[in-house]
Amino acid sequence: MRKRVLLCVCAFAIATPALADQLDGKVGSIDRSGKTFTFGAQWLSATATYKTTPTTVFISGATPTTFDAVKIGHPVQVDYHVVGPDSIADRVIIK
């Protein structure tokens, strides 16, 4: 029984990166001091807040950039993962 539980835990740990999601939409608002932004997916009527971290990658076109390049109304693609109640942006591509 313990081996089965351990196997399930290991399988979940390996599969966790596959749980990351990707959405396209527009930036709704920005909290520069909190390093967060709201984002509305094109097919959703609701918005969600995404936190950024020091490891979040920002790209404008093909050029690496920073959080400062994120502007309200800009179309972006966000790769993110969920930690508890928070959506954490892993990569933000500014289109």
PDB file of C-alpha atoms in Angstrom:
ATOM      1  CA  MET A   1       0.000   0.000   0.000  1.00  0.00           C
ATOM      2  CA  ARG A   2       2.792   2.427   0.866  1.00  0.00           C
ATOM      3  CA  LYS A   3       4.478   1.753  -2.454  1.00  0.00           C
ATOM      4  CA  ARG A   4       1.283   2.652  -4.305  1.00  0.00           C
ATOM      5  CA  VAL A   5       0.897   5.894  -2.373  1.00  0.00           C
ATOM      6  CA  LEU A   6       4.548   6.782  -2.984  1.00  0.00           C
ATOM      7  CA  LEU A   7       4.147   5.981  -6.678  1.00  0.00           C
ATOM      8  CA  CYS A   8       1.070   8.235  -6.909  1.00  0.00           C
ATOM      9  CA  VAL A   9       2.864  11.091  -5.135  1.00  0.00           C
ATOM     10  CA  CYS A  10       5.864  10.778  -7.464  1.00  0.00           C
ATOM     11  CA  ALA A  11       3.651  10.648 -10.548  1.00  0.00           C
ATOM     12  CA  PHE A  12       1.812  13.793  -9.428  1.00  0.00           C
ATOM     13  CA  ALA A  13       5.100  15.618  -8.758  1.00  0.00           C
ATOM     14  CA  ILE A  14       6.355  14.766 -12.235  1.00  0.00           C
ATOM     15  CA  ALA A  15       3.063  15.780 -13.878  1.00  0.00           C
ATOM     16  CA  THR A  16       2.714  19.098 -12.004  1.00  0.00           C
ATOM     17  CA  PRO A  17       4.577  21.193 -14.644  1.00  0.00           C
ATOM     18  CA  ALA A  18       2.094  19.896 -17.201  1.00  0.00           C
ATOM     19  CA  LEU A  19      -0.662  21.615 -15.221  1.00  0.00           C
ATOM     20  CA  ALA A  20       0.568  25.045 -16.332  1.00  0.00           C
ATOM     21  CA  ASP A  21      -1.882  26.979 -18.484  1.00  0.00           C
ATOM     22  CA  GLN A  22      -1.635  29.545 -21.249  1.00  0.00           C
ATOM     23  CA  LEU A  23      -4.114  32.293 -22.110  1.00  0.00           C
ATOM     24  CA  ASP A  24      -4.351  35.101 -24.657  1.00  0.00           C
ATOM     25  CA  GLY A  25      -6.104  38.352 -23.808  1.00  0.00           C
ATOM     26  CA  LYS A  26      -5.601  41.961 -22.734  1.00  0.00           C
ATOM     27  CA  VAL A  27      -4.183  43.618 -19.643  1.00  0.00           C
ATOM     28  CA  GLY A  28      -6.973  45.254 -17.639  1.00  0.00           C
ATOM     29  CA  SER A  29      -5.093  46.916 -14.775  1.00  0.00           C
ATOM     30  CA  ILE A  30      -1.590  47.008 -13.297  1.00  0.00           C
ATOM     31  CA  ASP A  31      -0.301  47.265  -9.720  1.00  0.00           C
ATOM     32  CA  ARG A  32       3.310  48.339 -10.203  1.00  0.00           C
ATOM     33  CA  SER A  33       4.215  48.227  -6.505  1.00  0.00           C
ATOM     34  CA  GLY A  34       2.657  44.794  -6.024  1.00  0.00           C
ATOM     35  CA  LYS A  35       4.015  43.492  -9.354  1.00  0.00           C
ATOM     36  CA  THR A  36       0.578  42.159 -10.333  1.00  0.00           C
ATOM     37  CA  PHE A  37      -1.768  42.717 -13.243  1.00  0.00           C
ATOM     38  CA  THR A  38      -5.304  41.758 -14.150  1.00  0.00           C
ATOM     39  CA  PHE A  39      -5.876  39.986 -17.371  1.00  0.00           C
ATOM     40  CA  GLY A  40      -8.993  39.092 -19.316  1.00  0.00           C
ATOM     41  CA  ALA A  41      -8.890  36.122 -21.650  1.00  0.00           C
ATOM     42  CA  GLN A  42     -10.510  36.719 -25.018  1.00  0.00           C
ATOM     43  CA  TRP A  43     -13.061  33.956 -24.484  1.00  0.00           C
ATOM     44  CA  LEU A  44     -13.832  34.745 -20.813  1.00  0.00           C
ATOM     45  CA  SER A  45     -15.953  37.587 -19.508  1.00  0.00           C
ATOM     46  CA  ALA A  46     -14.155  37.540 -16.125  1.00  0.00           C
ATOM     47  CA  THR A  47     -10.669  38.748 -15.284  1.00  0.00           C
ATOM     48  CA  ALA A  48      -8.047  37.272 -12.989  1.00  0.00           C
ATOM     49  CA  THR A  49      -5.082  38.746 -11.158  1.00  0.00           C
ATOM     50  CA  TYR A  50      -1.642  37.370 -11.975  1.00  0.00           C
ATOM     51  CA  LYS A  51       1.324  37.750  -9.674  1.00  0.00           C
ATOM     52  CA  THR A  52       4.804  38.076 -11.087  1.00  0.00           C
ATOM     53  CA  THR A  53       7.989  36.864  -9.442  1.00  0.00           C
ATOM     54  CA  PRO A  54      11.691  37.533  -9.997  1.00  0.00           C
ATOM     55  CA  THR A  55      11.690  34.486 -12.301  1.00  0.00           C
ATOM     56  CA  THR A  56       8.793  35.694 -14.490  1.00  0.00           C
ATOM     57  CA  VAL A  57      10.021  36.193 -18.070  1.00  0.00           C
ATOM     58  CA  PHE A  58       8.709  39.165 -20.058  1.00  0.00           C
ATOM     59  CA  ILE A  59       9.060  39.239 -23.848  1.00  0.00           C
ATOM     60  CA  SER A  60       8.009  42.002 -26.247  1.00  0.00           C
ATOM     61  CA  GLY A  61       8.044  40.639 -29.779  1.00  0.00           C
ATOM     62  CA  ALA A  62      11.264  38.627 -29.683  1.00  0.00           C
ATOM     63  CA  THR A  63      13.070  40.900 -27.220  1.00  0.00           C
ATOM     64  CA  PRO A  64      13.376  40.205 -23.482  1.00  0.00           C
ATOM     65  CA  THR A  65      11.981  43.068 -21.419  1.00  0.00           C
ATOM     66  CA  THR A  66      10.714  43.841 -17.893  1.00  0.00           C
ATOM     67  CA  PHE A  67       7.436  44.267 -16.011  1.00  0.00           C
ATOM     68  CA  ASP A  68       7.578  47.979 -16.915  1.00  0.00           C
ATOM     69  CA  ALA A  69       6.715  47.081 -20.539  1.00  0.00           C
ATOM     70  CA  VAL A  70       3.289  45.747 -19.507  1.00  0.00           C
ATOM     71  CA  LYS A  71       0.652  48.379 -20.360  1.00  0.00           C
ATOM     72  CA  ILE A  72      -3.109  48.528 -19.863  1.00  0.00           C
ATOM     73  CA  GLY A  73      -4.964  47.378 -22.963  1.00  0.00           C
ATOM     74  CA  HIS A  74      -1.988  45.586 -24.519  1.00  0.00           C
ATOM     75  CA  PRO A  75      -2.692  42.133 -25.901  1.00  0.00           C
ATOM     76  CA  VAL A  76      -0.562  39.541 -24.123  1.00  0.00           C
ATOM     77  CA  GLN A  77      -0.110  35.820 -23.830  1.00  0.00           C
ATOM     78  CA  VAL A  78       0.371  34.568 -20.267  1.00  0.00           C
ATOM     79  CA  ASP A  79       1.841  31.218 -19.275  1.00  0.00           C
ATOM     80  CA  TYR A  80       1.023  30.637 -15.627  1.00  0.00           C
ATOM     81  CA  HIS A  81       0.598  28.104 -12.872  1.00  0.00           C
ATOM     82  CA  VAL A  82      -1.574  28.092  -9.775  1.00  0.00           C
ATOM     83  CA  VAL A  83      -0.229  28.001  -6.221  1.00  0.00           C
ATOM     84  CA  GLY A  84      -3.064  27.852  -3.717  1.00  0.00           C
ATOM     85  CA  PRO A  85      -5.395  30.752  -4.544  1.00  0.00           C
ATOM     86  CA  ASP A  86      -2.764  32.622  -6.619  1.00  0.00           C
ATOM     87  CA  SER A  87      -2.113  32.570 -10.366  1.00  0.00           C
ATOM     88  CA  ILE A  88       1.633  33.021 -10.893  1.00  0.00           C
ATOM     89  CA  ALA A  89       2.800  34.314 -14.284  1.00  0.00           C
ATOM     90  CA  ASP A  90       5.760  32.305 -15.588  1.00  0.00           C
ATOM     91  CA  ARG A  91       6.039  34.058 -18.952  1.00  0.00           C
ATOM     92  CA  VAL A  92       4.301  37.133 -20.361  1.00  0.00           C
ATOM     93  CA  ILE A  93       4.554  37.725 -24.104  1.00  0.00           C
ATOM     94  CA  ILE A  94       3.540  41.266 -25.066  1.00  0.00           C
ATOM     95  CA  LYS A  95       2.130  41.293 -28.595  1.00  0.00           C
TER      96      LYS A  95
END
